[in-house]
Short mmCIF file of C-alpha atoms in Angstrom, two decimals:
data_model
loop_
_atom_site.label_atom_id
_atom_site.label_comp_id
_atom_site.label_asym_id
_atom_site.label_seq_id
_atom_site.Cartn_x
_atom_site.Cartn_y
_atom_site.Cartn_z
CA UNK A 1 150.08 146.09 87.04
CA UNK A 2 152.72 144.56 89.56
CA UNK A 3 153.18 148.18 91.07
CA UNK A 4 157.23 149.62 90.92
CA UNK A 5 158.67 152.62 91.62
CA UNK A 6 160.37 154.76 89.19
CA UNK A 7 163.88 154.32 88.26
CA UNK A 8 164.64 157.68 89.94
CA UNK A 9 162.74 156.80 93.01
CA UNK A 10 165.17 153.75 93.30
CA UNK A 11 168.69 155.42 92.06
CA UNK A 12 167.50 157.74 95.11
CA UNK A 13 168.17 155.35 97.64
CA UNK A 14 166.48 155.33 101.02
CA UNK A 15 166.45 157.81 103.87
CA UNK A 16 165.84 157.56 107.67
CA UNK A 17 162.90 157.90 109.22
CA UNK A 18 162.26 161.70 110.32
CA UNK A 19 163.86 161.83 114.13
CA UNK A 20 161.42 163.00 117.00
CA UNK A 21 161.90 167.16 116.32
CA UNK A 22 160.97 166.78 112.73
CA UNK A 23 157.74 164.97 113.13
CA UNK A 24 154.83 165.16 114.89
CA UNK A 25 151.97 163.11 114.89
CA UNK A 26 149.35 165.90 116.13
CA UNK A 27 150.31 168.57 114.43
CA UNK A 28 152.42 167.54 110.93
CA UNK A 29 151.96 170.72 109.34
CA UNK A 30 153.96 172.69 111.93
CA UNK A 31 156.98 170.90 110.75
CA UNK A 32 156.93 171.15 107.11
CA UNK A 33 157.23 174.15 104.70
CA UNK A 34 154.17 175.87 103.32
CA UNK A 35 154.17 175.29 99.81
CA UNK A 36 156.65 177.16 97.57
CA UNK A 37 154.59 180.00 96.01
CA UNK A 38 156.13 180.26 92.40
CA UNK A 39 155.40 176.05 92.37
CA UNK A 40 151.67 176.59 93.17
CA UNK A 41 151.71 179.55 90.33
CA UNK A 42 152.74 177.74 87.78
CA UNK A 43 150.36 174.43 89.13
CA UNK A 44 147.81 176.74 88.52
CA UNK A 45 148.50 176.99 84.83
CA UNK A 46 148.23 173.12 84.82
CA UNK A 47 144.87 170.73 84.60
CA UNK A 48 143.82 169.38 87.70
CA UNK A 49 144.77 166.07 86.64
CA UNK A 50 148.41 167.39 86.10
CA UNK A 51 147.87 168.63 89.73
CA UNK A 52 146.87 165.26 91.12
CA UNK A 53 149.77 163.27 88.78
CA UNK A 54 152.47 165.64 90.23
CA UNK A 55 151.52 164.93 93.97
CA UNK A 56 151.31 161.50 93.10
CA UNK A 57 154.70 161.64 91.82
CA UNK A 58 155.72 163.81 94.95
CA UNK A 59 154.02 160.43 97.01
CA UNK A 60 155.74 158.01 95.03
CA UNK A 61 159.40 159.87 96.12
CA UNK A 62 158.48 159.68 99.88
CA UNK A 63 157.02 156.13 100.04
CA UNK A 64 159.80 154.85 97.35
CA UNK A 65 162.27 156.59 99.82
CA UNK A 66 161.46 155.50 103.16
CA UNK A 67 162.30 152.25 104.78
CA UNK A 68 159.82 149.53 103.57
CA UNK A 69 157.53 148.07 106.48
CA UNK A 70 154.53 146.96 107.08
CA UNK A 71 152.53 150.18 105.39
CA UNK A 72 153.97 149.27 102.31
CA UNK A 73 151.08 146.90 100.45
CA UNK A 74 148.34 149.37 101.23
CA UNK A 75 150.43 152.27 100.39
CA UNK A 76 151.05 150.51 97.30
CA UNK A 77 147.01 150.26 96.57
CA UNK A 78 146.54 153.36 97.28
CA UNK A 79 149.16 154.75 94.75
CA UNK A 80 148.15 152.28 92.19
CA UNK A 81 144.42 153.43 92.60
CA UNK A 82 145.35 157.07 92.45
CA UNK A 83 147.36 156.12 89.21
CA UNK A 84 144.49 154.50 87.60
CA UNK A 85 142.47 157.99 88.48
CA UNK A 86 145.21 159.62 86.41
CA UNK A 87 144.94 157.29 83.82
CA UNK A 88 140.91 158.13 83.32
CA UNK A 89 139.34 155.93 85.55
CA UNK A 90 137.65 158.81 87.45
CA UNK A 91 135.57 156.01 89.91
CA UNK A 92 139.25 154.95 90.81
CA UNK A 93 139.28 157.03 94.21
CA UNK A 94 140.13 155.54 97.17
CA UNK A 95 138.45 157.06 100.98
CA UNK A 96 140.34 158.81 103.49
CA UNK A 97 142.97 156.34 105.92
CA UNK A 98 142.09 156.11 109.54
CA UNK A 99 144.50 158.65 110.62
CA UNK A 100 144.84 156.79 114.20
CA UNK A 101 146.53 153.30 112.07
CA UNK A 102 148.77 155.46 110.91
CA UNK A 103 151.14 157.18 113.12
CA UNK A 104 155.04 157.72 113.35
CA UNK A 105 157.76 158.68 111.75
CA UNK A 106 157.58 156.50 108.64
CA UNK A 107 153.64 155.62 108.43
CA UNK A 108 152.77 159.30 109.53
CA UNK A 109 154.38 160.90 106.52
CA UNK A 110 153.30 158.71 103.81
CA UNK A 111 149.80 158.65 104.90
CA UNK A 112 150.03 162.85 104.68
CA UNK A 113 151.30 162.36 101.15
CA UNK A 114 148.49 159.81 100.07
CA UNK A 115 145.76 161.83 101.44
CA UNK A 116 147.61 165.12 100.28
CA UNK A 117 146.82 163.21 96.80
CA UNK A 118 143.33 162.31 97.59
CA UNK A 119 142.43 166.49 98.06
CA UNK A 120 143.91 167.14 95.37
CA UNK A 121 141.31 165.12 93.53
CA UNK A 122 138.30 166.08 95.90
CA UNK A 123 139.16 169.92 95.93
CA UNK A 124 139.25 169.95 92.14
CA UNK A 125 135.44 170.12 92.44
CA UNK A 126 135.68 173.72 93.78
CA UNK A 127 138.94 175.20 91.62
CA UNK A 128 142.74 174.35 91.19
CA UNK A 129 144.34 172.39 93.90
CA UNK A 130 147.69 173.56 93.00
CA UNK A 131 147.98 174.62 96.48
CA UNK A 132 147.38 170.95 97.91
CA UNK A 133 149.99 170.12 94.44
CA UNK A 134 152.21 172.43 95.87
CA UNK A 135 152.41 171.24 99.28
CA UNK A 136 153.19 167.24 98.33
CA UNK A 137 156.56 168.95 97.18
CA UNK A 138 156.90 170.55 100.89
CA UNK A 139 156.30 166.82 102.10
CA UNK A 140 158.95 164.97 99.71
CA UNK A 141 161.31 168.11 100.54
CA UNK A 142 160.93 167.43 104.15
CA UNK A 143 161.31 163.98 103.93
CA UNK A 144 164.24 163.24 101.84
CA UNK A 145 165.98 166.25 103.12
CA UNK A 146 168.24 168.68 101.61
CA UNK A 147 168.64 167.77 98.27
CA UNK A 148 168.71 169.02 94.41
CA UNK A 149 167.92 165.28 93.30
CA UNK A 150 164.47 166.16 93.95
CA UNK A 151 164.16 169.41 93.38
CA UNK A 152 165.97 168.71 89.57
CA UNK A 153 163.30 165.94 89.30
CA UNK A 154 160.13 168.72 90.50
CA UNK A 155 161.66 171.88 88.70
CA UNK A 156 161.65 169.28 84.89
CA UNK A 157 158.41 168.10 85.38
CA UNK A 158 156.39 171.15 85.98
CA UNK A 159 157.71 172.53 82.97
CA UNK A 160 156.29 169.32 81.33
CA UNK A 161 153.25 169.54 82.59
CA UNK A 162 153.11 172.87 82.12
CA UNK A 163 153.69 172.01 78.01
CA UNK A 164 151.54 168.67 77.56
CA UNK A 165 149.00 169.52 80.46
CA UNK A 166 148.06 173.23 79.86
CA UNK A 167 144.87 174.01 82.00
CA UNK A 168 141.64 174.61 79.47
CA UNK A 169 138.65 176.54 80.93
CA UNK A 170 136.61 174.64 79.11
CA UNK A 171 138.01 171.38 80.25
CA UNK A 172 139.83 172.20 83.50
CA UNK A 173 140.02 168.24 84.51
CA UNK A 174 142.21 167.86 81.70
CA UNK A 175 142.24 163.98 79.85
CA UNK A 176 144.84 160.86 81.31
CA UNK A 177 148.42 161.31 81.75
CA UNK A 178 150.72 158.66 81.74
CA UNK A 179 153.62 157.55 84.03
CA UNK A 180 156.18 158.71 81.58
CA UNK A 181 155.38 161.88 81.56
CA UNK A 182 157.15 162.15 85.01
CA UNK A 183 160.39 160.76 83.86
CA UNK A 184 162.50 163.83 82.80
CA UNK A 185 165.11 160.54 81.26
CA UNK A 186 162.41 159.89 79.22
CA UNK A 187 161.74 161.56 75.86
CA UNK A 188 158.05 162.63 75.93
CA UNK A 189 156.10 162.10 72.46
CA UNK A 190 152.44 163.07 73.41
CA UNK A 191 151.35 161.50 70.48
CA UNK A 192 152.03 158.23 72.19
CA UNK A 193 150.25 159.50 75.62
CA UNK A 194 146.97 157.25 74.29
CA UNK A 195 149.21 154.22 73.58
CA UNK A 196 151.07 154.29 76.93
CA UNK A 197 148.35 155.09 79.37
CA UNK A 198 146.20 151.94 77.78
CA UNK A 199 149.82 149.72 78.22
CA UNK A 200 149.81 150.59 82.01
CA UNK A 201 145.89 150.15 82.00
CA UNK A 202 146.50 146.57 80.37
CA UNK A 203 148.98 145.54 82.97
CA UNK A 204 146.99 146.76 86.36
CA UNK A 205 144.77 143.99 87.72
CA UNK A 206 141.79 145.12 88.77
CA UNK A 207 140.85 142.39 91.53
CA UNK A 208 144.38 142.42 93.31
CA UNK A 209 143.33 146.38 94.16
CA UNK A 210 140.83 146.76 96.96
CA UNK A 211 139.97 149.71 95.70
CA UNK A 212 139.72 148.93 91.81
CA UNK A 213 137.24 145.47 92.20
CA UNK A 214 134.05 147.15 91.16
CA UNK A 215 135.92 148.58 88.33
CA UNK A 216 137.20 145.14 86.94
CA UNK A 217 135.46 144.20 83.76
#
């Protein structure tokens, strides 16, 4: 698919990079929030692939929101991979970033939020990541700063997920979830959830992604 950001993403705007006291390339962590507890509870109560599609969507609101440069492409691959993941394609996972290439107040945070993604989808082997879930919120939060634009957007979409994605012990993966689902301006039929994740499957191509070649038919 030629990759875009969602509509909210863009009626966001973009923010400055995160000045010298509110990032730090050694230690990240020390900066942000730990994640809010009552968000990982109810992640919990969510599949794992709810988890991973709300910390992409937490991703997509940092990288949509920060000045573009020259990260941009490959964050772009990685969020279309992880997308694709979402979508069923569970070979669609990308490896880990060389943490050294990415450094600073602009490449630093969005590489946190892609990998932030990628353990939510390795950690899912040994129980819920909501924790991981949890903390891509901390990241956006601390990122785009003090706002309710974002916390509206996270506070409507768990309680989607937590309707359309309820977690199933006997299937605690959970099946594809599609973009829309994220879009609280966007009625949510999940009778058409089949229909729109195979539209957004039709419209990726394969052999642009570096990490989606060896799954192009």
């Amino acid at each position: 698919m030629s990759y875009e950001f969602p509509p909210y993403v863009h009626r966001f705007g973009r923010v400055r990079p995160l000045s010298s006291d509110r990032w730090d390339d050694w230690d990240p962590y020390a900066k942000i929030a730990l994640p809010d507890p009552e968000l990982k509870a109810k992640l919990t109560r969510t599949s794992n692939c709810a988890i991973t599609a709300f910390s992409l969507g937490c991703a997509e609101w940092v990288v949509g929101a920060l000045p573009p440069g020259d990260h941009l492409a490959e964050s772009v691959e990685y969020l279309e991979a992880f997308w694709v993941y979402v979508f069923g394609f569970r070979d669609a996972v990308p490896t880990e970033t060389e943490d050294n290439e990415w450094k600073g107040p602009i490449r630093g945070p969005v590489n946190l939020c892609l990998m932030t993604v990628l353990n939510t989808i390795i950690l899912a082997e040994f129980g819920s990541p909501a924790q991981n879930g949890a903390f891509a919120a901390s990241i956006a939060m601390h990122v785009l700063g003090n706002t309710t634009t974002f916390l509206t957007w996270r506070n409507v979409v768990v309680e989607r997920l937590l309707l359309h994605c309820e977690r199933d012990a006997d299937n605690e993966d959970g099946g594809p979830i599609p973009r829309e689902l994220l879009d609280p301006s966007r009625p949510y039929d999940p009778g058409e959830a089949s229909s729109l994740v195979q539209s957004a499957i039709d419209n990726v191509d394969f052999r642009r992604n570096r990490w989606l070649r060896t799954l192009a038919i």
